[in-house]
Amino acid sequence: MEISTLTVYHCLAFVWYFFVSYSITLVGTEDRPSEVFLYGGQWKYLTVLNLVLQAVFYGVSFLADVLRLIKKLRCVKCVISSRDLLFSVLAFPVSTFVSVSFWALYTYNRELVYPKSLDGIIPPWLNHAMHTALLPFAFLEIFATPHRYPTKKKGLILLGFASFVYISWVLWIYSVTGEWVYPLFALFSPVGLAAFFTGSLAIIVCFYNFGEFLNRMIWGQFILCF
């Protein structure tokens, strides 16, 4: 993709994710179910955190494109490195995990992740913006531009650390409120919950490896010269 076209695309993607993130803050407070947006607010939901993550990633990508256009080579290398690290370790695996896991659980029993009471509060377009549009954006990014992945050890350590931070946040909220972020978690014993978190981490690692595989298959020769 030409750099000018890529710049427009990343700008539009940034605006889109910023708009969706902002739209979440406009959800009315008076009709919210009692379990929604209390302690921790919207920041306890991985979906919302991912929207902010995607907005940051596309903002950094847009900045990298602009710097390349104006030939600011001293700055662009650092920004591109940050962009690639964000995409490889977080933006691609997290967005893919959020979309796939949400719709899998929604199909099985929506009350476990997205109670029907939310239908009257969050419009369908916003639900799909948060959970469906993630996949086409993630895969389009891989096909649009090459990304240098870190070493496997570094990438997985960073991904594992980010996962640990979010799981710790979820457990902290439960310790304070006695309520789980997602009703699904209430179904598990402590051992079962540990197994669930471990399985989820294994899945997100698979998505990380899948993103690296696609990137290498599409851009392998180009990345060597990038």
PDB file of C-alpha atoms in Angstrom:
ATOM      1  CA  MET A   1       0.000   0.000   0.000  1.00  0.00           C
ATOM      2  CA  GLU A   2       1.329   3.437  -0.929  1.00  0.00           C
ATOM      3  CA  ILE A   3       2.441   5.559   2.011  1.00  0.00           C
ATOM      4  CA  SER A   4      -0.114   8.292   1.224  1.00  0.00           C
ATOM      5  CA  THR A   5      -2.942   5.745   1.096  1.00  0.00           C
ATOM      6  CA  LEU A   6      -1.649   4.117   4.267  1.00  0.00           C
ATOM      7  CA  THR A   7      -1.625   7.495   5.998  1.00  0.00           C
ATOM      8  CA  VAL A   8      -5.282   8.080   5.125  1.00  0.00           C
ATOM      9  CA  TYR A   9      -6.225   4.573   6.245  1.00  0.00           C
ATOM     10  CA  HIS A  10      -4.471   4.860   9.598  1.00  0.00           C
ATOM     11  CA  CYS A  11      -5.989   8.286  10.157  1.00  0.00           C
ATOM     12  CA  LEU A  12      -9.502   6.953   9.474  1.00  0.00           C
ATOM     13  CA  ALA A  13      -8.907   3.896  11.685  1.00  0.00           C
ATOM     14  CA  PHE A  14      -7.702   6.146  14.510  1.00  0.00           C
ATOM     15  CA  VAL A  15     -10.766   8.397  14.170  1.00  0.00           C
ATOM     16  CA  TRP A  16     -13.045   5.343  14.124  1.00  0.00           C
ATOM     17  CA  TYR A  17     -11.636   3.824  17.308  1.00  0.00           C
ATOM     18  CA  PHE A  18     -11.567   7.192  19.031  1.00  0.00           C
ATOM     19  CA  PHE A  19     -15.220   7.686  18.090  1.00  0.00           C
ATOM     20  CA  VAL A  20     -16.231   4.230  19.337  1.00  0.00           C
ATOM     21  CA  SER A  21     -14.301   4.707  22.597  1.00  0.00           C
ATOM     22  CA  TYR A  22     -15.981   8.067  23.097  1.00  0.00           C
ATOM     23  CA  SER A  23     -19.413   6.604  22.283  1.00  0.00           C
ATOM     24  CA  ILE A  24     -19.050   4.193  25.202  1.00  0.00           C
ATOM     25  CA  THR A  25     -18.778   7.138  27.580  1.00  0.00           C
ATOM     26  CA  LEU A  26     -22.119   8.461  26.294  1.00  0.00           C
ATOM     27  CA  VAL A  27     -24.075   5.374  27.327  1.00  0.00           C
ATOM     28  CA  GLY A  28     -26.794   6.635  29.655  1.00  0.00           C
ATOM     29  CA  THR A  29     -26.272   6.022  33.372  1.00  0.00           C
ATOM     30  CA  GLU A  30     -29.890   6.042  34.495  1.00  0.00           C
ATOM     31  CA  ASP A  31     -30.922   2.804  32.763  1.00  0.00           C
ATOM     32  CA  ARG A  32     -27.807   0.742  33.302  1.00  0.00           C
ATOM     33  CA  PRO A  33     -28.242  -2.644  34.984  1.00  0.00           C
ATOM     34  CA  SER A  34     -26.928  -2.581  38.541  1.00  0.00           C
ATOM     35  CA  GLU A  35     -23.933  -4.767  37.717  1.00  0.00           C
ATOM     36  CA  VAL A  36     -22.668  -2.601  34.862  1.00  0.00           C
ATOM     37  CA  PHE A  37     -20.101   0.210  35.176  1.00  0.00           C
ATOM     38  CA  LEU A  38     -19.926   0.304  38.975  1.00  0.00           C
ATOM     39  CA  TYR A  39     -16.534  -0.177  40.652  1.00  0.00           C
ATOM     40  CA  GLY A  40     -13.840   0.230  38.007  1.00  0.00           C
ATOM     41  CA  GLY A  41     -16.327   1.767  35.603  1.00  0.00           C
ATOM     42  CA  GLN A  42     -15.945   0.823  31.974  1.00  0.00           C
ATOM     43  CA  TRP A  43     -12.225   0.247  32.547  1.00  0.00           C
ATOM     44  CA  LYS A  44     -12.850  -3.198  34.011  1.00  0.00           C
ATOM     45  CA  TYR A  45     -13.965  -4.569  30.650  1.00  0.00           C
ATOM     46  CA  LEU A  46     -11.328  -5.960  28.304  1.00  0.00           C
ATOM     47  CA  THR A  47     -13.450  -4.840  25.356  1.00  0.00           C
ATOM     48  CA  VAL A  48     -13.240  -1.188  26.370  1.00  0.00           C
ATOM     49  CA  LEU A  49      -9.538  -1.363  27.212  1.00  0.00           C
ATOM     50  CA  ASN A  50      -8.963  -2.910  23.795  1.00  0.00           C
ATOM     51  CA  LEU A  51     -10.770  -0.033  22.061  1.00  0.00           C
ATOM     52  CA  VAL A  52      -8.406   2.433  23.723  1.00  0.00           C
ATOM     53  CA  LEU A  53      -5.452   0.205  22.814  1.00  0.00           C
ATOM     54  CA  GLN A  54      -6.521   0.171  19.151  1.00  0.00           C
ATOM     55  CA  ALA A  55      -6.963   3.959  19.132  1.00  0.00           C
ATOM     56  CA  VAL A  56      -3.443   4.380  20.541  1.00  0.00           C
ATOM     57  CA  PHE A  57      -1.989   1.926  18.032  1.00  0.00           C
ATOM     58  CA  TYR A  58      -3.584   3.591  15.013  1.00  0.00           C
ATOM     59  CA  GLY A  59      -2.620   6.999  16.360  1.00  0.00           C
ATOM     60  CA  VAL A  60       1.019   5.890  16.550  1.00  0.00           C
ATOM     61  CA  SER A  61       0.728   4.332  13.065  1.00  0.00           C
ATOM     62  CA  PHE A  62      -0.653   7.582  11.658  1.00  0.00           C
ATOM     63  CA  LEU A  63       2.192   9.525  13.264  1.00  0.00           C
ATOM     64  CA  ALA A  64       4.734   7.125  11.743  1.00  0.00           C
ATOM     65  CA  ASP A  65       3.183   7.603   8.297  1.00  0.00           C
ATOM     66  CA  VAL A  66       3.251  11.388   8.592  1.00  0.00           C
ATOM     67  CA  LEU A  67       6.888  11.359   9.691  1.00  0.00           C
ATOM     68  CA  ARG A  68       7.761   9.169   6.705  1.00  0.00           C
ATOM     69  CA  LEU A  69       5.967  11.556   4.363  1.00  0.00           C
ATOM     70  CA  ILE A  70       7.853  14.591   5.656  1.00  0.00           C
ATOM     71  CA  LYS A  71      11.162  12.672   5.733  1.00  0.00           C
ATOM     72  CA  LYS A  72      11.784  12.977   9.483  1.00  0.00           C
ATOM     73  CA  LEU A  73      13.976   9.891   9.466  1.00  0.00           C
ATOM     74  CA  ARG A  74      15.529  10.435  12.891  1.00  0.00           C
ATOM     75  CA  CYS A  75      12.152  10.279  14.602  1.00  0.00           C
ATOM     76  CA  VAL A  76      10.417   7.777  12.358  1.00  0.00           C
ATOM     77  CA  LYS A  77      12.544   4.764  13.338  1.00  0.00           C
ATOM     78  CA  CYS A  78      11.622   5.094  17.005  1.00  0.00           C
ATOM     79  CA  VAL A  79       7.926   5.599  16.216  1.00  0.00           C
ATOM     80  CA  ILE A  80       7.861   2.635  13.817  1.00  0.00           C
ATOM     81  CA  SER A  81       9.508   0.436  16.450  1.00  0.00           C
ATOM     82  CA  SER A  82       6.820   1.459  18.948  1.00  0.00           C
ATOM     83  CA  ARG A  83       4.113   0.839  16.353  1.00  0.00           C
ATOM     84  CA  ASP A  84       5.396  -2.637  15.558  1.00  0.00           C
ATOM     85  CA  LEU A  85       5.740  -3.598  19.223  1.00  0.00           C
ATOM     86  CA  LEU A  86       2.207  -2.403  19.966  1.00  0.00           C
ATOM     87  CA  PHE A  87       0.756  -4.302  17.037  1.00  0.00           C
ATOM     88  CA  SER A  88       2.612  -7.567  17.505  1.00  0.00           C
ATOM     89  CA  VAL A  89       2.356  -7.919  21.284  1.00  0.00           C
ATOM     90  CA  LEU A  90      -1.027  -6.308  21.989  1.00  0.00           C
ATOM     91  CA  ALA A  91      -3.110  -4.850  19.159  1.00  0.00           C
ATOM     92  CA  PHE A  92      -3.432  -7.971  17.008  1.00  0.00           C
ATOM     93  CA  PRO A  93      -3.643 -10.758  19.633  1.00  0.00           C
ATOM     94  CA  VAL A  94      -5.920  -8.829  22.009  1.00  0.00           C
ATOM     95  CA  SER A  95      -8.376  -7.640  19.348  1.00  0.00           C
ATOM     96  CA  THR A  96      -8.552 -11.135  17.857  1.00  0.00           C
ATOM     97  CA  PHE A  97      -9.041 -12.690  21.291  1.00  0.00           C
ATOM     98  CA  VAL A  98     -11.780 -10.213  22.237  1.00  0.00           C
ATOM     99  CA  SER A  99     -13.740 -10.773  19.032  1.00  0.00           C
ATOM    100  CA  VAL A 100     -13.439 -14.566  18.858  1.00  0.00           C
ATOM    101  CA  SER A 101     -13.986 -15.257  22.570  1.00  0.00           C
ATOM    102  CA  PHE A 102     -16.908 -12.829  22.823  1.00  0.00           C
ATOM    103  CA  TRP A 103     -18.871 -14.296  19.939  1.00  0.00           C
ATOM    104  CA  ALA A 104     -18.071 -17.866  20.957  1.00  0.00           C
ATOM    105  CA  LEU A 105     -19.415 -17.263  24.468  1.00  0.00           C
ATOM    106  CA  TYR A 106     -22.287 -15.120  23.177  1.00  0.00           C
ATOM    107  CA  THR A 107     -23.393 -17.978  20.915  1.00  0.00           C
ATOM    108  CA  TYR A 108     -23.156 -20.484  23.768  1.00  0.00           C
ATOM    109  CA  ASN A 109     -24.914 -18.337  26.388  1.00  0.00           C
ATOM    110  CA  ARG A 110     -24.965 -14.584  25.988  1.00  0.00           C
ATOM    111  CA  GLU A 111     -25.862 -14.007  29.639  1.00  0.00           C
ATOM    112  CA  LEU A 112     -22.331 -15.074  30.556  1.00  0.00           C
ATOM    113  CA  VAL A 113     -20.702 -12.121  28.777  1.00  0.00           C
ATOM    114  CA  TYR A 114     -23.357  -9.725  27.450  1.00  0.00           C
ATOM    115  CA  PRO A 115     -26.656  -9.882  29.357  1.00  0.00           C
ATOM    116  CA  LYS A 116     -29.794  -9.215  27.346  1.00  0.00           C
ATOM    117  CA  SER A 117     -30.481  -6.215  29.595  1.00  0.00           C
ATOM    118  CA  LEU A 118     -27.694  -4.398  27.707  1.00  0.00           C
ATOM    119  CA  ASP A 119     -29.644  -4.474  24.437  1.00  0.00           C
ATOM    120  CA  GLY A 120     -31.736  -1.502  25.499  1.00  0.00           C
ATOM    121  CA  ILE A 121     -28.663   0.464  26.550  1.00  0.00           C
ATOM    122  CA  ILE A 122     -25.952  -0.298  23.999  1.00  0.00           C
ATOM    123  CA  PRO A 123     -27.182  -0.041  20.387  1.00  0.00           C
ATOM    124  CA  PRO A 124     -26.438  -2.981  18.050  1.00  0.00           C
ATOM    125  CA  TRP A 125     -24.038  -0.937  15.902  1.00  0.00           C
ATOM    126  CA  LEU A 126     -21.919  -0.163  18.965  1.00  0.00           C
ATOM    127  CA  ASN A 127     -21.865  -3.813  20.005  1.00  0.00           C
ATOM    128  CA  HIS A 128     -20.596  -4.801  16.562  1.00  0.00           C
ATOM    129  CA  ALA A 129     -18.110  -1.928  16.564  1.00  0.00           C
ATOM    130  CA  MET A 130     -16.691  -3.217  19.850  1.00  0.00           C
ATOM    131  CA  HIS A 131     -16.704  -6.927  19.044  1.00  0.00           C
ATOM    132  CA  THR A 132     -17.076  -7.604  15.307  1.00  0.00           C
ATOM    133  CA  ALA A 133     -15.217  -4.871  13.414  1.00  0.00           C
ATOM    134  CA  LEU A 134     -12.037  -5.734  15.325  1.00  0.00           C
ATOM    135  CA  LEU A 135     -11.212  -8.709  13.099  1.00  0.00           C
ATOM    136  CA  PRO A 136     -11.312  -7.009   9.687  1.00  0.00           C
ATOM    137  CA  PHE A 137      -9.255  -4.113  11.048  1.00  0.00           C
ATOM    138  CA  ALA A 138      -6.670  -6.493  12.537  1.00  0.00           C
ATOM    139  CA  PHE A 139      -6.255  -8.556   9.372  1.00  0.00           C
ATOM    140  CA  LEU A 140      -6.333  -5.540   7.067  1.00  0.00           C
ATOM    141  CA  GLU A 141      -3.440  -4.074   9.054  1.00  0.00           C
ATOM    142  CA  ILE A 142      -1.361  -7.198   8.465  1.00  0.00           C
ATOM    143  CA  PHE A 143      -2.014  -7.027   4.716  1.00  0.00           C
ATOM    144  CA  ALA A 144      -1.517  -3.256   4.568  1.00  0.00           C
ATOM    145  CA  THR A 145       1.963  -2.903   6.032  1.00  0.00           C
ATOM    146  CA  PRO A 146       4.814  -5.072   7.375  1.00  0.00           C
ATOM    147  CA  HIS A 147       5.579  -5.216  11.088  1.00  0.00           C
ATOM    148  CA  ARG A 148       8.780  -6.325  12.731  1.00  0.00           C
ATOM    149  CA  TYR A 149       8.054  -8.727  15.542  1.00  0.00           C
ATOM    150  CA  PRO A 150      10.296  -8.835  18.639  1.00  0.00           C
ATOM    151  CA  THR A 151      12.109 -12.026  19.552  1.00  0.00           C
ATOM    152  CA  LYS A 152       9.714 -14.769  20.580  1.00  0.00           C
ATOM    153  CA  LYS A 153      10.892 -14.650  24.196  1.00  0.00           C
ATOM    154  CA  LYS A 154      10.486 -10.880  24.487  1.00  0.00           C
ATOM    155  CA  GLY A 155       7.107 -10.869  22.760  1.00  0.00           C
ATOM    156  CA  LEU A 156       5.631 -13.603  24.931  1.00  0.00           C
ATOM    157  CA  ILE A 157       7.019 -12.096  28.138  1.00  0.00           C
ATOM    158  CA  LEU A 158       5.387  -8.751  27.332  1.00  0.00           C
ATOM    159  CA  LEU A 159       2.117 -10.408  26.350  1.00  0.00           C
ATOM    160  CA  GLY A 160       2.174 -12.522  29.513  1.00  0.00           C
ATOM    161  CA  PHE A 161       2.838  -9.451  31.649  1.00  0.00           C
ATOM    162  CA  ALA A 162      -0.077  -7.554  30.082  1.00  0.00           C
ATOM    163  CA  SER A 163      -2.345 -10.560  30.667  1.00  0.00           C
ATOM    164  CA  PHE A 164      -1.180 -10.823  34.281  1.00  0.00           C
ATOM    165  CA  VAL A 165      -1.948  -7.137  34.877  1.00  0.00           C
ATOM    166  CA  TYR A 166      -5.503  -7.488  33.549  1.00  0.00           C
ATOM    167  CA  ILE A 167      -6.183 -10.701  35.497  1.00  0.00           C
ATOM    168  CA  SER A 168      -4.884  -8.982  38.649  1.00  0.00           C
ATOM    169  CA  TRP A 169      -7.253  -6.072  37.966  1.00  0.00           C
ATOM    170  CA  VAL A 170     -10.195  -8.481  37.612  1.00  0.00           C
ATOM    171  CA  LEU A 171      -9.305 -10.260  40.861  1.00  0.00           C
ATOM    172  CA  TRP A 172      -8.860  -6.952  42.679  1.00  0.00           C
ATOM    173  CA  ILE A 173     -12.326  -5.804  41.614  1.00  0.00           C
ATOM    174  CA  TYR A 174     -13.778  -9.075  42.905  1.00  0.00           C
ATOM    175  CA  SER A 175     -11.943  -8.709  46.227  1.00  0.00           C
ATOM    176  CA  VAL A 176     -13.412  -5.220  46.680  1.00  0.00           C
ATOM    177  CA  THR A 177     -16.958  -5.728  45.395  1.00  0.00           C
ATOM    178  CA  GLY A 178     -17.598  -9.467  45.685  1.00  0.00           C
ATOM    179  CA  GLU A 179     -18.836  -9.336  42.078  1.00  0.00           C
ATOM    180  CA  TRP A 180     -17.107 -10.691  38.993  1.00  0.00           C
ATOM    181  CA  VAL A 181     -16.480  -8.476  35.983  1.00  0.00           C
ATOM    182  CA  TYR A 182     -18.109 -11.135  33.806  1.00  0.00           C
ATOM    183  CA  PRO A 183     -20.905 -13.442  35.107  1.00  0.00           C
ATOM    184  CA  LEU A 184     -19.035 -16.338  33.486  1.00  0.00           C
ATOM    185  CA  PHE A 185     -16.378 -16.290  36.206  1.00  0.00           C
ATOM    186  CA  ALA A 186     -18.941 -17.032  38.931  1.00  0.00           C
ATOM    187  CA  LEU A 187     -19.444 -20.513  37.466  1.00  0.00           C
ATOM    188  CA  PHE A 188     -15.908 -21.633  38.326  1.00  0.00           C
ATOM    189  CA  SER A 189     -14.261 -22.876  41.492  1.00  0.00           C
ATOM    190  CA  PRO A 190     -10.873 -21.276  42.288  1.00  0.00           C
ATOM    191  CA  VAL A 191      -9.103 -24.147  40.537  1.00  0.00           C
ATOM    192  CA  GLY A 192     -11.473 -23.954  37.588  1.00  0.00           C
ATOM    193  CA  LEU A 193     -10.964 -20.215  37.326  1.00  0.00           C
ATOM    194  CA  ALA A 194      -7.187 -20.656  37.327  1.00  0.00           C
ATOM    195  CA  ALA A 195      -7.575 -23.237  34.557  1.00  0.00           C
ATOM    196  CA  PHE A 196      -9.824 -20.858  32.608  1.00  0.00           C
ATOM    197  CA  PHE A 197      -7.331 -18.008  32.854  1.00  0.00           C
ATOM    198  CA  THR A 198      -4.507 -20.354  31.844  1.00  0.00           C
ATOM    199  CA  GLY A 199      -6.510 -21.586  28.858  1.00  0.00           C
ATOM    200  CA  SER A 200      -7.329 -18.025  27.833  1.00  0.00           C
ATOM    201  CA  LEU A 201      -3.649 -17.115  28.000  1.00  0.00           C
ATOM    202  CA  ALA A 202      -2.819 -20.128  25.826  1.00  0.00           C
ATOM    203  CA  ILE A 203      -5.401 -18.996  23.266  1.00  0.00           C
ATOM    204  CA  ILE A 204      -4.090 -15.437  23.123  1.00  0.00           C
ATOM    205  CA  VAL A 205      -0.545 -16.804  22.700  1.00  0.00           C
ATOM    206  CA  CYS A 206      -1.859 -18.808  19.738  1.00  0.00           C
ATOM    207  CA  PHE A 207      -3.243 -15.607  18.237  1.00  0.00           C
ATOM    208  CA  TYR A 208       0.128 -13.943  18.767  1.00  0.00           C
ATOM    209  CA  ASN A 209       1.865 -16.781  16.915  1.00  0.00           C
ATOM    210  CA  PHE A 210      -0.772 -16.702  14.176  1.00  0.00           C
ATOM    211  CA  GLY A 211      -0.226 -12.976  13.630  1.00  0.00           C
ATOM    212  CA  GLU A 212       3.531 -13.502  13.462  1.00  0.00           C
ATOM    213  CA  PHE A 213       3.034 -16.363  10.977  1.00  0.00           C
ATOM    214  CA  LEU A 214       0.805 -14.282   8.684  1.00  0.00           C
ATOM    215  CA  ASN A 215       3.156 -11.328   8.846  1.00  0.00           C
ATOM    216  CA  ARG A 216       6.118 -13.528   7.921  1.00  0.00           C
ATOM    217  CA  MET A 217       4.250 -15.282   5.097  1.00  0.00           C
ATOM    218  CA  ILE A 218       3.128 -11.997   3.525  1.00  0.00           C
ATOM    219  CA  TRP A 219       6.117  -9.764   4.234  1.00  0.00           C
ATOM    220  CA  GLY A 220       9.003 -12.117   5.051  1.00  0.00           C
ATOM    221  CA  GLN A 221      11.368 -11.015   2.284  1.00  0.00           C
ATOM    222  CA  PHE A 222      10.384  -7.357   2.625  1.00  0.00           C
ATOM    223  CA  ILE A 223      10.973  -7.257   6.382  1.00  0.00           C
ATOM    224  CA  LEU A 224      14.572  -8.355   5.909  1.00  0.00           C
ATOM    225  CA  CYS A 225      15.190  -5.147   3.965  1.00  0.00           C
ATOM    226  CA  PHE A 226      12.811  -2.922   5.944  1.00  0.00           C
TER     227      PHE A 226
END
